[in-house]
XYZ file of C-alpha atoms in Angstrom:
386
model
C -18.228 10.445 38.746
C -13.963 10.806 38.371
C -12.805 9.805 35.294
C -8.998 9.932 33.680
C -8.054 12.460 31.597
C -6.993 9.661 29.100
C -10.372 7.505 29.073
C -12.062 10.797 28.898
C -10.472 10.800 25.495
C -11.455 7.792 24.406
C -14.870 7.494 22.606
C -17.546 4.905 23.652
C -17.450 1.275 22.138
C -19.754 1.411 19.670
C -21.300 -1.992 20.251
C -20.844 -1.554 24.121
C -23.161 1.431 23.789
C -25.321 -0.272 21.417
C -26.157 -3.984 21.802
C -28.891 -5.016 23.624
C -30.401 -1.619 23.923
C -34.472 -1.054 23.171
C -35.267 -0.358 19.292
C -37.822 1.891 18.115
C -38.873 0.483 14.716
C -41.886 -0.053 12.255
C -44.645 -1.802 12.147
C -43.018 -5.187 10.809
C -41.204 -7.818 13.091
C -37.905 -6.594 13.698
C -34.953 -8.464 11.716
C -31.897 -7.787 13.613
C -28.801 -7.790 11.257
C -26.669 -5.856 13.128
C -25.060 -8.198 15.659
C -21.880 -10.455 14.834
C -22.339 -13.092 16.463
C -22.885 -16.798 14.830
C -26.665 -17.835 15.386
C -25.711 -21.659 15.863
C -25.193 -23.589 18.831
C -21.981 -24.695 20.488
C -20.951 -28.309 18.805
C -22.378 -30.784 21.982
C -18.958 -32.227 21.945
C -17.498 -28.923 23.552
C -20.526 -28.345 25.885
C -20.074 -32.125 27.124
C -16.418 -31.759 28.002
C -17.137 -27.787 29.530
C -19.947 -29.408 31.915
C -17.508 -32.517 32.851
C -14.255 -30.206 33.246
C -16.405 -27.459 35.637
C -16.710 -30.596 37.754
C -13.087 -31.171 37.928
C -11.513 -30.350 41.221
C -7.969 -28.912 39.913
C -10.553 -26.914 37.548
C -11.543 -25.152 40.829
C -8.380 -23.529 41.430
C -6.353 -21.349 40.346
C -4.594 -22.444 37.105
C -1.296 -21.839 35.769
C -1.027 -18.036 34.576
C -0.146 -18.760 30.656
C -2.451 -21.715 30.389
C -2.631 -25.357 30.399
C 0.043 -27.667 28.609
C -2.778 -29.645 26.980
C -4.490 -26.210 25.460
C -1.088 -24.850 24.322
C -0.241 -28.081 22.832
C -3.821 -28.160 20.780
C -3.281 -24.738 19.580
C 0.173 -25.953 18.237
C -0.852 -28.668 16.319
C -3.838 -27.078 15.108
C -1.832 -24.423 13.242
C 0.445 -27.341 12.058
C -2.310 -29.447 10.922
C -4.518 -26.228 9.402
C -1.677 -23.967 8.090
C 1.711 -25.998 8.315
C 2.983 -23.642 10.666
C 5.441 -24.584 13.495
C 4.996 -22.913 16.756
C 6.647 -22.937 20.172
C 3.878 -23.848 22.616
C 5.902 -21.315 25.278
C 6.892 -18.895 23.436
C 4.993 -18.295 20.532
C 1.889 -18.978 22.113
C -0.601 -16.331 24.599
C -3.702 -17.234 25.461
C -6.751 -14.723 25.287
C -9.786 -13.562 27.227
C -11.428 -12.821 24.079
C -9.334 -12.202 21.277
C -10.545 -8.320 21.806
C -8.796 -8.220 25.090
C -5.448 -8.912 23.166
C -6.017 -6.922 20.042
C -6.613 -3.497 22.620
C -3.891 -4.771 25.189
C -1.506 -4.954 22.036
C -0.238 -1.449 21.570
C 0.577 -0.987 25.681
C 2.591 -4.038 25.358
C 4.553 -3.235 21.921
C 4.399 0.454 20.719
C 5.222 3.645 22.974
C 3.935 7.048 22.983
C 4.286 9.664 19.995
C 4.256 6.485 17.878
C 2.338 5.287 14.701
C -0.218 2.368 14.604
C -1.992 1.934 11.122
C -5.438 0.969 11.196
C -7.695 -0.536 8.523
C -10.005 1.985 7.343
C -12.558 0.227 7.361
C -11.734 -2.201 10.089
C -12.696 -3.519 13.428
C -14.039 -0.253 15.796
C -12.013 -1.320 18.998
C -8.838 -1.327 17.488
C -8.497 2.934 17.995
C -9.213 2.444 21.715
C -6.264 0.295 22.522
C -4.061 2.666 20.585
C -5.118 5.973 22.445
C -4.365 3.990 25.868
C -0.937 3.753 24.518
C -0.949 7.275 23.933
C 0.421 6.830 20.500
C -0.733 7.546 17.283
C -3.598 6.246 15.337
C -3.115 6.710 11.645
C -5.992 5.824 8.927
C -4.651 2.456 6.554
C -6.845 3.156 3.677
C -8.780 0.450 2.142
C -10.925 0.643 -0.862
C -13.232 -1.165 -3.198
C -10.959 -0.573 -6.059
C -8.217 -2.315 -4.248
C -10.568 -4.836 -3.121
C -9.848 -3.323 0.381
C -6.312 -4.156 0.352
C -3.816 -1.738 1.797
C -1.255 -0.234 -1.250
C 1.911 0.587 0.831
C 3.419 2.129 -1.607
C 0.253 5.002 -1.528
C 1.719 5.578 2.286
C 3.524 8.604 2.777
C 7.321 7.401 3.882
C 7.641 9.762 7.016
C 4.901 7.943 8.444
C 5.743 4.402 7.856
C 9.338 5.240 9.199
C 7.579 6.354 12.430
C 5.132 3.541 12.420
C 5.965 0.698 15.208
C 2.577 -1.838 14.631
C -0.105 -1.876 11.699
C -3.504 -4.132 12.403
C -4.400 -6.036 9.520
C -7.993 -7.984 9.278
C -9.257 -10.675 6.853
C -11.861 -11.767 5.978
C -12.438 -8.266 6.899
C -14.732 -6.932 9.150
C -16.726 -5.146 7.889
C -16.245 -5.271 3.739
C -16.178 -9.240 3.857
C -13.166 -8.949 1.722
C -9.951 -11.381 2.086
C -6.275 -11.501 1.796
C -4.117 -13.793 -0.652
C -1.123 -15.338 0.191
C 0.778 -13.421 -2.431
C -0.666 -10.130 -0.482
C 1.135 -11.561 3.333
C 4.321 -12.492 1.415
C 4.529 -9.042 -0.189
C 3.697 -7.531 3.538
C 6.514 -9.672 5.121
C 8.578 -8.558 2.538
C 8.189 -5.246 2.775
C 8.503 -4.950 6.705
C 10.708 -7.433 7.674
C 13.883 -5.511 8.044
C 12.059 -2.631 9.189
C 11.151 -1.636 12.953
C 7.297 -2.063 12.035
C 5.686 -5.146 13.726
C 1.990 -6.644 12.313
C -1.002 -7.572 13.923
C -3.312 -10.130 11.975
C -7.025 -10.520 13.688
C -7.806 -13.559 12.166
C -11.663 -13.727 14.113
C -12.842 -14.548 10.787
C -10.712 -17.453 10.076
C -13.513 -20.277 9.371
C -14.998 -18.506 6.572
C -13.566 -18.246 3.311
C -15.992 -19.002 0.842
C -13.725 -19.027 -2.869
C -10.637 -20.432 -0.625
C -9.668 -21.056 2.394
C -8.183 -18.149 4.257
C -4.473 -18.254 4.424
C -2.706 -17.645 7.847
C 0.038 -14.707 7.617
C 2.549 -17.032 9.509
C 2.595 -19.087 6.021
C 4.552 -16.529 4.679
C 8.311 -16.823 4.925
C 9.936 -14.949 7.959
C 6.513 -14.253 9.155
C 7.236 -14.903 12.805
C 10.043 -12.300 12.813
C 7.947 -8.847 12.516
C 3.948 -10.509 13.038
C 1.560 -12.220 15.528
C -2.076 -13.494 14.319
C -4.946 -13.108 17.085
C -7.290 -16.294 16.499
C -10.764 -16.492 18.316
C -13.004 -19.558 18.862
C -15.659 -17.424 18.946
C -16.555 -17.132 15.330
C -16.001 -20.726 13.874
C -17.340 -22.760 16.650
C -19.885 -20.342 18.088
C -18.074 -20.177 21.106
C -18.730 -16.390 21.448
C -19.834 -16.434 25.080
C -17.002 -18.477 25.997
C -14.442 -15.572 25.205
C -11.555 -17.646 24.373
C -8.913 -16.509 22.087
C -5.188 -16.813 20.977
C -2.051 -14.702 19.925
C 0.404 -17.103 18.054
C 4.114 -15.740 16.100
C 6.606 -13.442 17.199
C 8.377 -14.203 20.377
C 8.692 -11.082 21.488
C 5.226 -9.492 21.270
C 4.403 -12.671 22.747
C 6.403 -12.487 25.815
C 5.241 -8.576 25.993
C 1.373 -9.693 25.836
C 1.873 -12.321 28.324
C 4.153 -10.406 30.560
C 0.822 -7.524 30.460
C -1.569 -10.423 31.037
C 0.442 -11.741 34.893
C -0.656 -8.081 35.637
C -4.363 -8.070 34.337
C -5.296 -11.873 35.005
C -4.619 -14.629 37.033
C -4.870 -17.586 34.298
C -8.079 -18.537 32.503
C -10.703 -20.610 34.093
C -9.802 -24.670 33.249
C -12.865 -25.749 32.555
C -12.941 -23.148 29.508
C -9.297 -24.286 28.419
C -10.682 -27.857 28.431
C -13.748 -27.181 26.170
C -11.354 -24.949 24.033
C -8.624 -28.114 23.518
C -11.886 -30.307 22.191
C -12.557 -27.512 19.766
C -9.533 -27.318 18.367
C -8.575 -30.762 18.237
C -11.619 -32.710 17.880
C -14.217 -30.160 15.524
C -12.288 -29.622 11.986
C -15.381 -30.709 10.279
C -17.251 -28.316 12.236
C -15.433 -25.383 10.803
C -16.068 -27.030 7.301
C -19.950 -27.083 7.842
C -20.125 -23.660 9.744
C -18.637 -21.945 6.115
C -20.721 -23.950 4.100
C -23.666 -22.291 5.917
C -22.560 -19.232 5.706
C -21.279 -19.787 2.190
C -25.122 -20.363 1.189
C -26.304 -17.259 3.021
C -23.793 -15.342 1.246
C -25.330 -16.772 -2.508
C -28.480 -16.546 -1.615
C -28.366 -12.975 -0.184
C -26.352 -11.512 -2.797
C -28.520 -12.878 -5.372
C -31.561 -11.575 -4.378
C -30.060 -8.040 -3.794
C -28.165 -8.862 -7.578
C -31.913 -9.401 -9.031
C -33.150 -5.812 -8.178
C -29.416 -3.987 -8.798
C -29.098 -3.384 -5.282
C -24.883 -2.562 -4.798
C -23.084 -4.382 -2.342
C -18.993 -5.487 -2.235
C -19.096 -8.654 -3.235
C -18.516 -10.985 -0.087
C -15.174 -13.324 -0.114
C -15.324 -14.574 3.638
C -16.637 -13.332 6.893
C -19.855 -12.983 8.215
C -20.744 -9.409 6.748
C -22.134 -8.384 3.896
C -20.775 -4.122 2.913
C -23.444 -2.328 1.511
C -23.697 0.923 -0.590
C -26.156 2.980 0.651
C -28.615 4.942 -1.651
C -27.274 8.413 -2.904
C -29.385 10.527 -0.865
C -28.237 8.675 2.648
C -25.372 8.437 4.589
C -24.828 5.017 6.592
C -26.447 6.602 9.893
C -29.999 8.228 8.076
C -30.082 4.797 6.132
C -29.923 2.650 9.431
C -32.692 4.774 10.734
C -34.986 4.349 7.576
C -34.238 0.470 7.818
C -35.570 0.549 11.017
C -38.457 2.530 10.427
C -39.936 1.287 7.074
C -38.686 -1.783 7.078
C -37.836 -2.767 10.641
C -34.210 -4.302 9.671
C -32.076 -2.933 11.974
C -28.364 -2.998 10.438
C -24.534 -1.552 11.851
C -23.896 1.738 10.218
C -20.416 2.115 8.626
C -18.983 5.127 9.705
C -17.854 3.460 13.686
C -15.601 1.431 11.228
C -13.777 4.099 10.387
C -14.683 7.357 7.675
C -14.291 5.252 4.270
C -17.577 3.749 5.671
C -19.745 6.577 5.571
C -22.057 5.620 2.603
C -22.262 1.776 3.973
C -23.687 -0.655 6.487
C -22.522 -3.606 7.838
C -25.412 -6.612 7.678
C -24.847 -9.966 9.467
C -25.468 -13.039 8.014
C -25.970 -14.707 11.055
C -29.526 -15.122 11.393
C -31.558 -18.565 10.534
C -32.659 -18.656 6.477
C -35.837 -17.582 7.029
C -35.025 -14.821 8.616
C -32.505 -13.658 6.145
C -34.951 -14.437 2.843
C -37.457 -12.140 4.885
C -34.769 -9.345 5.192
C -33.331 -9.687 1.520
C -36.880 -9.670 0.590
C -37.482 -6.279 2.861
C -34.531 -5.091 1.071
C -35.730 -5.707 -2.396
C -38.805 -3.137 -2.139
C -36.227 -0.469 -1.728
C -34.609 -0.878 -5.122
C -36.274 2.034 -6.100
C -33.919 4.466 -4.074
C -31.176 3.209 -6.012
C -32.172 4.452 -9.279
């Protein structure tokens, strides 16, 4: 079968390759706690206005190219009324097939070739692909547990940030389930806001910040003059087969995005725009109650794995929980003897990126039961930890 020289280059999705293939595992009832994707349902209120706006005539047409007013204006006051940020419904505003269509579209719109992108190591696997299409540079953003998997840019050699045109950020981070401060996106503006090097902020995780709420990097001062945030409906309002998304800030990676987009789509189906507007304007309180579940999960699970001096990063938002493997296992052999002696089948660290060798990624997306069974699974392996 032909292929181009340049997607020959790029390696396979992870997760394409890997979800919803057959398991080989133990004798127990498999726990899967390797997917990301919140185990709720969509709130009715959204499903009732999707199955009334698919009914809609103008719905059954082709739409405008960058979206309905009444979306763009939801998205605007949402920011306002959940950040205090101002935004331009026409230009500081894209709308998203999936927020993971923007973040790899990015880096064709905004970088070219022979330049630097940073990316979060660990981070989001799908961010390297979108990169390599732009022919440019990938360079590893290292994130640690000592630095509670914030980036130091001072530890960045200055050759490469001078050459760097676009860094991705993510928090709550996928996969360490660590977060960002305000103080941390004011420093960032700070330090690149006179400089050629534009941000990306994939802000999937939004909804769940369990010490705080998660700040928005547009809060900080001068944001919107070197950063865009990508925000997904996915996460929050279990939306994730809807794949509806946003890119809100800086004018110009805006205009580039959207300018890519009347190229790669011809404007998003209304019906999912409707259902999307309800979310955002009608389902605050959903948001609240989907991170007090997970909130719970997150106690519950760490203190069982706390009770047997299992090691994990402690979890600050997100849906993930990072955890050490034992010493004589890398992330890969320990997925495997999940699978096989316990049947827990988990996301091994190392697709996020080479500072995750010695970790996996479990979701806390599963129903309680489920998750006491699998912390309880977990608990008869303390032993390898000794």
């Amino acid at each position: 079968m032909p292929i181009s020289k340049l997607l020959s280059e790029i390696p396979d999705s992870y997760f394409g390759k890997t979800m919803g293939r057959k398991v080989e595992h133990g004798s127990l009832p498999l726990i899967n706690m390797a997917v990301g994707i919140p185990d709720g349902e969509t709130p009715k209120v959204i499903v009732d206005e999707f199955k009334h706006a698919v009914q809609k005539p103008e719905n059954q047409k082709y739409g405008a190219f960058h979206g309905k007013e009444s979306f763009k204006k939801a998205i605007v006051d949402f920011y306002k009324r959940q950040y205090d940020v101002e935004l331009d419904q026409e230009e500081e505003v894209c709308i998203l097939f999936g927020t993971k269509n923007g973040l790899v579209a990015l880096p064709i719109c905004v970088v070219d070739p022979d330049d630097y992108v940073l990316l979060p190591n660990p981070g989001y696997t799908d961010y390297l692909a979108g990169v390599l299409l732009a022919r440019a540079h990938p360079y590893s953003l290292e994130l640690t547990s000592e630095n509670h998997y914030l980036p130091n840019w001072d530890d960045i050699d200055h050759e490469i940030l001078d050459k760097t045109k676009l860094i991705y950020l993510t928090y709550p981070n996928n996969p360490t389930g660590s977060v960002a401060s305000e103080q941390f996106f004011d420093d960032t503006i700070n330090k690149f806001k006179n400089s050629k090097t534009n941000i990306v902020h994939d802000f999937a995780y939004s909804a769940f910040g369990f010490d705080k709420k998660n700040p928005s990097i547009l809060q900080s001062e001068g944001a919107k003059d070197t950063a865009i945030e990508i925000f997904s409906l996915s996460k929050g309002y279990n939306m994730s087969g809807y794949r509806v998304g946003f890119a809100v800030g800086n004018k110009d990676m805006i205009a580039a995005l959207k300018k890519y987009q009347t190229h790669t789509h011809a404007g998003m189906f209304g019906a999912l725009q409707d259902a999307s507007t309800v979310a955002l304007n009608e389902c605050d309180d959903f948001l609240v109650e989907q991170n007090e579940i997970f909130k719970n999960r997150r106690n519950h699970f760490e203190a069982a794995l706390r009770e047997v001096d299992i090691p994990f990063e402690p979890m600050k938002g997100g849906i993930f929980l990072w955890l050490q493997t034992p010493a004589q296992y890398d992330g890969e052999a320990f997925v495997e003897y999940l699978l096989q002696e316990q049947s827990i089948l988990v996301a091994p660290g190392i697709p996020f990126g080479d500072n995750g060798k010695n970790y996996v990624r479990i979701s806390l997306a599963l129903s309680d039961s489920e998750l006491a069974e699998g912390a309880k699974r977990l608990q008869n392996l303390a032993h390898l930890y000794k």
